Amino acid sequence: MRCLKVAFGMEDDEHLIDAHYGDSEFFAIYEVCEDGSVKLLEKRPNRAKDFEEHDEGHGDPRKFKTVVSQLLDVDVLAAFRMGPNFLRIRDKTNKVAFFTRTRDLNVALQRVVENFDDLWEQVQAKKAEKPPIEE
């Protein structure tokens, strides 16, 4: 069965963060499968949360690398919103960014399930074309 590993940027146990993905308190890592099953795998602390961004303000490439390096085993980065590093995620990694358009974790999980086939295709295309993180 096809399954995706999805990292949600979280504020608390029930809500996605209403800030940049890299400022999440933690990442809730779920396995979401084509049959609609959903399983929490872990709550992973965000080591980049307190990263001090220099000169460039938001969107510091070093913070981007710190966030992505914590999520190398994940296929989809799911967020209510993302900051300037969204383009770096899209262009320089093999990760698919998915905007949930909700902060409610249960609704966000359902939206991933509803979009599973499209996300699966995007993930397969990304894996074929890019390494986990480009310099």
PDB file of C-alpha atoms in Angstrom:
ATOM      1  CA  MET A   1       0.000   0.000   0.000  1.00  0.00           C
ATOM      2  CA  ARG A   2       1.214   3.499  -0.828  1.00  0.00           C
ATOM      3  CA  CYS A   3       1.878   5.729   2.187  1.00  0.00           C
ATOM      4  CA  LEU A   4       3.340   9.192   2.655  1.00  0.00           C
ATOM      5  CA  LYS A   5       5.247  10.537   5.615  1.00  0.00           C
ATOM      6  CA  VAL A   6       3.883  13.999   6.405  1.00  0.00           C
ATOM      7  CA  ALA A   7       5.311  16.582   8.824  1.00  0.00           C
ATOM      8  CA  PHE A   8       2.873  19.148  10.212  1.00  0.00           C
ATOM      9  CA  GLY A   9       4.348  22.321  11.725  1.00  0.00           C
ATOM     10  CA  MET A  10       2.618  22.540  15.104  1.00  0.00           C
ATOM     11  CA  GLU A  11       1.868  25.189  17.728  1.00  0.00           C
ATOM     12  CA  ASP A  12       0.369  22.662  20.167  1.00  0.00           C
ATOM     13  CA  ASP A  13      -1.132  19.161  20.005  1.00  0.00           C
ATOM     14  CA  GLU A  14      -4.226  20.287  18.074  1.00  0.00           C
ATOM     15  CA  HIS A  15      -3.220  23.351  16.041  1.00  0.00           C
ATOM     16  CA  LEU A  16      -0.828  24.018  13.212  1.00  0.00           C
ATOM     17  CA  ILE A  17       1.287  27.088  13.828  1.00  0.00           C
ATOM     18  CA  ASP A  18       0.028  30.432  12.533  1.00  0.00           C
ATOM     19  CA  ALA A  19       3.564  31.540  11.710  1.00  0.00           C
ATOM     20  CA  HIS A  20       6.416  30.388   9.526  1.00  0.00           C
ATOM     21  CA  TYR A  21       6.999  26.638   9.336  1.00  0.00           C
ATOM     22  CA  GLY A  22      10.504  27.011  10.791  1.00  0.00           C
ATOM     23  CA  ASP A  23       9.019  28.632  13.902  1.00  0.00           C
ATOM     24  CA  SER A  24       6.901  25.567  14.754  1.00  0.00           C
ATOM     25  CA  GLU A  25       7.114  24.331  18.343  1.00  0.00           C
ATOM     26  CA  PHE A  26       7.448  20.784  16.998  1.00  0.00           C
ATOM     27  CA  PHE A  27       6.651  18.673  13.958  1.00  0.00           C
ATOM     28  CA  ALA A  28       3.908  16.067  14.174  1.00  0.00           C
ATOM     29  CA  ILE A  29       5.034  13.276  11.860  1.00  0.00           C
ATOM     30  CA  TYR A  30       2.211  11.150  10.440  1.00  0.00           C
ATOM     31  CA  GLU A  31       1.986   8.234   8.088  1.00  0.00           C
ATOM     32  CA  VAL A  32      -0.943   8.822   5.721  1.00  0.00           C
ATOM     33  CA  CYS A  33      -1.907   5.956   3.439  1.00  0.00           C
ATOM     34  CA  GLU A  34      -3.958   5.706   0.277  1.00  0.00           C
ATOM     35  CA  ASP A  35      -6.719   3.804   2.110  1.00  0.00           C
ATOM     36  CA  GLY A  36      -7.291   6.861   4.324  1.00  0.00           C
ATOM     37  CA  SER A  37      -5.523   5.458   7.371  1.00  0.00           C
ATOM     38  CA  VAL A  38      -3.568   7.929   9.464  1.00  0.00           C
ATOM     39  CA  LYS A  39      -1.020   7.111  12.157  1.00  0.00           C
ATOM     40  CA  LEU A  40       0.996   9.446  14.391  1.00  0.00           C
ATOM     41  CA  LEU A  41       4.609   8.290  14.226  1.00  0.00           C
ATOM     42  CA  GLU A  42       6.252  10.891  16.462  1.00  0.00           C
ATOM     43  CA  LYS A  43       6.355  14.438  17.727  1.00  0.00           C
ATOM     44  CA  ARG A  44       9.748  15.737  16.668  1.00  0.00           C
ATOM     45  CA  PRO A  45      11.173  18.825  18.420  1.00  0.00           C
ATOM     46  CA  ASN A  46      12.035  21.692  16.096  1.00  0.00           C
ATOM     47  CA  ARG A  47      15.728  22.467  16.573  1.00  0.00           C
ATOM     48  CA  ALA A  48      15.409  25.500  14.275  1.00  0.00           C
ATOM     49  CA  LYS A  49      12.715  27.253  16.346  1.00  0.00           C
ATOM     50  CA  ASP A  50      15.134  29.499  18.219  1.00  0.00           C
ATOM     51  CA  PHE A  51      17.542  29.891  15.318  1.00  0.00           C
ATOM     52  CA  GLU A  52      18.785  33.456  15.226  1.00  0.00           C
ATOM     53  CA  GLU A  53      18.370  34.782  11.701  1.00  0.00           C
ATOM     54  CA  HIS A  54      21.050  37.255  10.649  1.00  0.00           C
ATOM     55  CA  ASP A  55      20.975  40.130   8.173  1.00  0.00           C
ATOM     56  CA  GLU A  56      18.372  38.557   5.935  1.00  0.00           C
ATOM     57  CA  GLY A  57      15.578  38.484   8.517  1.00  0.00           C
ATOM     58  CA  HIS A  58      13.011  35.820   7.712  1.00  0.00           C
ATOM     59  CA  GLY A  59      13.999  33.338   5.070  1.00  0.00           C
ATOM     60  CA  ASP A  60      17.577  32.804   6.243  1.00  0.00           C
ATOM     61  CA  PRO A  61      18.992  29.957   4.097  1.00  0.00           C
ATOM     62  CA  ARG A  62      20.774  28.498   7.140  1.00  0.00           C
ATOM     63  CA  LYS A  63      17.482  28.185   9.012  1.00  0.00           C
ATOM     64  CA  PHE A  64      15.973  26.556   5.930  1.00  0.00           C
ATOM     65  CA  LYS A  65      18.735  23.926   5.923  1.00  0.00           C
ATOM     66  CA  THR A  66      18.296  23.349   9.657  1.00  0.00           C
ATOM     67  CA  VAL A  67      14.547  22.756   9.234  1.00  0.00           C
ATOM     68  CA  VAL A  68      14.867  20.477   6.218  1.00  0.00           C
ATOM     69  CA  SER A  69      17.773  18.504   7.713  1.00  0.00           C
ATOM     70  CA  GLN A  70      15.468  17.498  10.594  1.00  0.00           C
ATOM     71  CA  LEU A  71      12.899  16.201   8.114  1.00  0.00           C
ATOM     72  CA  LEU A  72      14.982  14.272   5.575  1.00  0.00           C
ATOM     73  CA  ASP A  73      12.844  11.155   6.094  1.00  0.00           C
ATOM     74  CA  VAL A  74       9.590  13.038   5.385  1.00  0.00           C
ATOM     75  CA  ASP A  75       7.835  13.331   1.997  1.00  0.00           C
ATOM     76  CA  VAL A  76       5.430  16.228   2.587  1.00  0.00           C
ATOM     77  CA  LEU A  77       5.799  19.380   4.679  1.00  0.00           C
ATOM     78  CA  ALA A  78       2.281  20.427   5.660  1.00  0.00           C
ATOM     79  CA  ALA A  79       1.598  23.893   6.996  1.00  0.00           C
ATOM     80  CA  PHE A  80      -1.104  26.473   7.505  1.00  0.00           C
ATOM     81  CA  ARG A  81       1.335  28.992   6.029  1.00  0.00           C
ATOM     82  CA  MET A  82       5.004  29.195   5.161  1.00  0.00           C
ATOM     83  CA  GLY A  83       7.457  32.032   5.002  1.00  0.00           C
ATOM     84  CA  PRO A  84      10.037  33.031   2.420  1.00  0.00           C
ATOM     85  CA  ASN A  85      11.752  29.652   2.588  1.00  0.00           C
ATOM     86  CA  PHE A  86       8.759  28.061   0.845  1.00  0.00           C
ATOM     87  CA  LEU A  87      10.381  28.721  -2.528  1.00  0.00           C
ATOM     88  CA  ARG A  88      13.591  27.099  -1.314  1.00  0.00           C
ATOM     89  CA  ILE A  89      11.641  24.030  -0.179  1.00  0.00           C
ATOM     90  CA  ARG A  90       9.907  23.830  -3.541  1.00  0.00           C
ATOM     91  CA  ASP A  91      13.004  24.512  -5.644  1.00  0.00           C
ATOM     92  CA  LYS A  92      15.917  23.017  -3.682  1.00  0.00           C
ATOM     93  CA  THR A  93      14.593  19.885  -1.973  1.00  0.00           C
ATOM     94  CA  ASN A  94      12.769  16.700  -2.829  1.00  0.00           C
ATOM     95  CA  LYS A  95       9.998  17.690  -0.389  1.00  0.00           C
ATOM     96  CA  VAL A  96       6.467  18.617  -1.374  1.00  0.00           C
ATOM     97  CA  ALA A  97       4.940  21.595   0.443  1.00  0.00           C
ATOM     98  CA  PHE A  98       1.219  21.317   1.175  1.00  0.00           C
ATOM     99  CA  PHE A  99      -0.868  24.198   2.443  1.00  0.00           C
ATOM    100  CA  THR A 100      -3.652  22.920   4.689  1.00  0.00           C
ATOM    101  CA  ARG A 101      -5.654  26.193   4.757  1.00  0.00           C
ATOM    102  CA  THR A 102      -6.665  25.251   8.290  1.00  0.00           C
ATOM    103  CA  ARG A 103      -4.943  25.256  11.662  1.00  0.00           C
ATOM    104  CA  ASP A 104      -7.064  22.347  12.955  1.00  0.00           C
ATOM    105  CA  LEU A 105      -4.883  19.220  12.852  1.00  0.00           C
ATOM    106  CA  ASN A 106      -7.810  16.836  12.278  1.00  0.00           C
ATOM    107  CA  VAL A 107      -9.073  18.858   9.310  1.00  0.00           C
ATOM    108  CA  ALA A 108      -5.510  19.184   7.969  1.00  0.00           C
ATOM    109  CA  LEU A 109      -5.060  15.402   8.124  1.00  0.00           C
ATOM    110  CA  GLN A 110      -8.330  14.930   6.249  1.00  0.00           C
ATOM    111  CA  ARG A 111      -7.145  17.348   3.543  1.00  0.00           C
ATOM    112  CA  VAL A 112      -3.966  15.322   3.077  1.00  0.00           C
ATOM    113  CA  VAL A 113      -6.091  12.158   2.735  1.00  0.00           C
ATOM    114  CA  GLU A 114      -8.362  13.900   0.196  1.00  0.00           C
ATOM    115  CA  ASN A 115      -5.335  15.013  -1.849  1.00  0.00           C
ATOM    116  CA  PHE A 116      -3.365  11.784  -1.470  1.00  0.00           C
ATOM    117  CA  ASP A 117      -3.114  10.853  -5.169  1.00  0.00           C
ATOM    118  CA  ASP A 118      -1.941  14.318  -6.202  1.00  0.00           C
ATOM    119  CA  LEU A 119       0.569  14.487  -3.342  1.00  0.00           C
ATOM    120  CA  TRP A 120       1.848  10.994  -4.158  1.00  0.00           C
ATOM    121  CA  GLU A 121       2.484  12.007  -7.780  1.00  0.00           C
ATOM    122  CA  GLN A 122       4.276  15.198  -6.717  1.00  0.00           C
ATOM    123  CA  VAL A 123       6.462  13.282  -4.258  1.00  0.00           C
ATOM    124  CA  GLN A 124       7.433  10.680  -6.877  1.00  0.00           C
ATOM    125  CA  ALA A 125       8.328  13.415  -9.377  1.00  0.00           C
ATOM    126  CA  LYS A 126      10.418  15.281  -6.781  1.00  0.00           C
ATOM    127  CA  LYS A 127      12.304  12.161  -5.736  1.00  0.00           C
ATOM    128  CA  ALA A 128      13.173  11.473  -9.371  1.00  0.00           C
ATOM    129  CA  GLU A 129      14.585  14.950  -9.977  1.00  0.00           C
ATOM    130  CA  LYS A 130      16.217  16.261  -6.792  1.00  0.00           C
ATOM    131  CA  PRO A 131      18.499  15.220  -3.925  1.00  0.00           C
ATOM    132  CA  PRO A 132      17.137  15.793  -0.388  1.00  0.00           C
ATOM    133  CA  ILE A 133      18.778  19.262  -0.169  1.00  0.00           C
ATOM    134  CA  GLU A 134      20.645  21.107  -2.893  1.00  0.00           C
ATOM    135  CA  GLU A 135      23.389  23.539  -1.994  1.00  0.00           C
TER     136      GLU A 135
END
